[in-house]
């Protein structure tokens, strides 16, 4: 019987995959077409796309400084990782006659996008397998059959590839494509229980943009408990039911159930976690050694940390972007500055623990929520960060099918992403507006993200904290 | 305070200017040399700027890119070379970082009497400014070669001033044109040894610019001054510049200041009646309490309304009303002052008096701008003029617009809620269907997206149609219409199979409602976006598209209802659907704002062409927002529910 039911499912999957590959190739072709019109779009200089951390122009400048045997961090131009310089730096210099500048770099970003999508797809498959097995263990077989309708991995991958934000970030030569790749590598490694891969992804992501450091909690949970499952009390309920049914039965049966329960409860297993931590240590020391070698002629690792992590944490660059920090810290008095720096960064840390407690049975979803949170509260956000969490949304398509406000959120994202360049134009090029015009769209974007988070986790407390912090910001400004 | 200083322009300057005008109109040497000669006699730095007239090209993405470097057409000939002459007076008290620009367009091939007079006025002011001690900003006098249109001359000079492109300069100075008379003679100009420079000379950032023109015909009433402020995409210069001109014109020089108004509205009976009602209301209010002073006389009301309509129409078109529009692209405030004398310039008896008055006005304006310590304040860019001294500020005109579009999101939300509720009830039996209820709108969103893509395709089509040689506007318009319809059908068939998959298999009750809610929200987004880019377009567009968006309801349902209300609604829908069709809407708006003289479908094509040659955002609005929303509304009207 089981073989009979499996064949149509398999067929459906095959059909999906055929369509899937043509969509993937279509997205690559679209990117290549847009890459050939770089002058018309001028995306790489847009504040929504390239932040001081992800701009390719700054990277090229850093590479140039390095080539003329100066520190790449001289002059506060480059704030990224030295490893990116060795990878992308030579490509920024190479020009092919008759082709647009930075063609090779854009190809790297296209490849990074495709690999990210593939990894999301693979992670989705792992998640789905875990999901259906856990459903079966509860006894809801029919639900697991229904869930085949949505191959969430493929869906998420296509969502990531066709998201306009991803395309814009890729064509705008923002290095956030590579940061996103590393984050997804972490997730995939953790889902597939490959400790070295997950550790590598986590170390690289943290090294590149610092904020993914908080992903260590969901990754440890993933290694400890395994992928997402329904809450553990559900398992317990089911076993209790069975115990009640078989209460009249003999004792050996009961013992069997107890063994079963233990297996299903998935107690926290320390071995893979320790393995992961070991590998993380190994990789991070390796990365540090590499970086140290790269910057040793200059002032060494200390300068690197100062102008990468220090730059992120102290928010020195106040050029406009789609976040709210630049405006706030342009207004704030100098003697309050350090206090508000602590408050703003504490905002992320404040929410880590309650979220981890609430979602500890769903580590993947927890990681997703952390990604949303950090891309919302990070100091130099860009559309590349939103691209990642909007793509990952597809992974949880089945869980979020009842998501509230989906239409409102969609319209809001469309509206804000169209309004933001217009406001920027009004402010910078026409001179008829001022900074408040552009900041208004940034506030709108922040509110949208809060609502998005709200509809994801529907945890009133967290949203209250977020909204309070946002409104306190607004009040302070007035 | 503007105008607090006494005017220093004397009859002596005027007589010099008269001599200059005579030399210009009667001498044999080329007029740009005469101009240069006179300029350098005033110790001004004189430079020639050679340029090729640049054809306006269609840049669909121009709005979002910054001021781009121009692309010259490849087949340029030396005969089409234009020569601007610019004279710069360095300010004795300034640091050379700011400048004021005077522009006088003229045609060197045939200097008309009006142009000569405008050059004379500028010369009288220029000769005064070269001697005064109070000048703190440099003064640039640009004599723009208007034989290929004054706008292109001014914009070419500005482009060279603000954003020089080096390969372009090479083309101009290349060998190909060396045998041309113009350039070889410029090099050995005997008069300008002292003050003429080969290279392009610059002064500082421009604080403001004035374009001076004199009407060729007299108006037989009085000397009046027309102000033309609108630049591209409905951008306006700072209101203070208009205020200075208005104040000085009225209080110091006795010009009658005019802003363009719609003469068709002045005679309209309903507007006069409305004005009468307002007048009597004001009188009643004043009789109740003398403190209330909101009464306005009927004539004033009608005049204000006509001016406001004209201001809105020319802002909404997005086409600059003169060569001052080129300055706005570089954030320089500029207006055109068109002086129209009582008598025709050819047989003018009081020419000296006229030059004196015009010169004093310009002198006063320049002196006021000269005394500014900072830039004009940023707050006064968004306004509509209702007379030369009155305006409607952004804070006021945004309220009716907000009220007009506010129903859109509310109706969209209620329809969306209803649609998701109805699907919940109808398909409660199957568990899977219920599970996707919150994403039901995705299907409609895909349809709306496809239609908007179609709108983008339609607005790109003229770019290709323009390549067809020897075609009349009417044929172009017909081809455009046919191609648009054809592309719509193709989109339906190609994308139809995967995208409209769900629609035919299970025609749902709430399908049109969800489609309508998505349509309305896109219309809302588009209108709000447009209100930021060009308010006047958004306002006129909202008047046309909002009613049909709100009213649209399948005709079939109304026919089934068979009540008076339903029939009335169906008729209204049909009428509104007809009105909102872009060509019809164009003819209606044109009929309302301009005169109906011979309607021809080719006119629409011409209008569209003028919009995209000026890179007007209105064009994009019509193509990407208005047309798809209209098409979707029609789709809803004929929905088989």
Short mmCIF file of N, CA and C in Angstrom, two decimals, chain A residues 1 10 16 18 40 51 99 102 118 126 133 182 282 308 315 321 378 394 417 452 464-466 474:
data_model
loop_
_atom_site.label_atom_id
_atom_site.label_comp_id
_atom_site.label_asym_id
_atom_site.label_seq_id
_atom_site.Cartn_x
_atom_site.Cartn_y
_atom_site.Cartn_z
N UNK A 1 0.83 -1.19 0.00
CA UNK A 1 0.00 0.00 0.00
C UNK A 1 0.87 1.25 0.00
N UNK A 10 5.90 10.89 -5.90
CA UNK A 10 7.19 11.01 -6.56
C UNK A 10 7.05 11.72 -7.90
N UNK A 16 7.54 18.98 -10.45
CA UNK A 16 7.90 20.24 -9.81
C UNK A 16 9.33 20.59 -10.13
N UNK A 18 11.25 19.72 -12.64
CA UNK A 18 11.46 20.16 -14.02
C UNK A 18 11.16 21.65 -14.16
N UNK A 40 22.60 52.45 -16.76
CA UNK A 40 21.24 52.98 -16.70
C UNK A 40 20.67 52.90 -15.31
N UNK A 51 25.72 49.43 1.50
CA UNK A 51 26.04 50.12 2.74
C UNK A 51 27.56 50.25 2.82
N UNK A 99 33.04 44.95 -22.19
CA UNK A 99 32.06 44.44 -21.24
C UNK A 99 31.90 45.45 -20.11
N UNK A 102 33.29 45.46 -13.60
CA UNK A 102 32.91 44.55 -12.51
C UNK A 102 32.09 43.37 -13.00
N UNK A 118 20.22 26.85 -3.85
CA UNK A 118 20.30 25.39 -3.83
C UNK A 118 20.37 24.89 -2.38
N UNK A 126 15.49 18.58 3.89
CA UNK A 126 15.82 17.96 5.18
C UNK A 126 14.72 18.25 6.21
N UNK A 133 8.47 12.73 9.27
CA UNK A 133 8.76 11.61 10.17
C UNK A 133 8.20 11.88 11.56
N UNK A 182 26.75 32.52 3.44
CA UNK A 182 27.36 31.92 4.63
C UNK A 182 26.30 31.59 5.69
N UNK A 282 38.10 25.67 15.78
CA UNK A 282 39.15 25.40 14.78
C UNK A 282 39.07 26.38 13.63
N UNK A 308 36.35 46.84 11.52
CA UNK A 308 35.19 46.07 11.06
C UNK A 308 34.14 45.99 12.16
N UNK A 315 28.79 52.65 14.99
CA UNK A 315 27.98 53.38 14.00
C UNK A 315 28.63 54.72 13.65
N UNK A 321 20.69 55.34 5.00
CA UNK A 321 20.35 54.01 4.49
C UNK A 321 18.94 53.68 4.93
N UNK A 378 20.04 45.88 12.72
CA UNK A 378 21.47 46.04 12.49
C UNK A 378 21.79 47.47 12.12
N UNK A 394 9.75 31.15 2.68
CA UNK A 394 9.21 30.03 1.93
C UNK A 394 9.42 28.70 2.61
N UNK A 417 9.32 50.08 -1.00
CA UNK A 417 10.50 49.95 -1.85
C UNK A 417 10.39 50.83 -3.08
N UNK A 452 5.78 42.33 10.42
CA UNK A 452 6.16 41.05 9.83
C UNK A 452 6.56 40.07 10.93
N UNK A 464 5.58 44.08 21.67
CA UNK A 464 5.45 45.23 22.56
C UNK A 464 6.81 45.87 22.79
N UNK A 465 7.79 45.02 23.06
CA UNK A 465 9.14 45.55 23.30
C UNK A 465 9.62 46.31 22.08
N UNK A 466 9.43 45.69 20.90
CA UNK A 466 9.92 46.29 19.66
C UNK A 466 9.23 47.62 19.39
N UNK A 474 11.00 57.58 18.32
CA UNK A 474 10.27 58.67 17.68
C UNK A 474 10.03 59.82 18.65
#
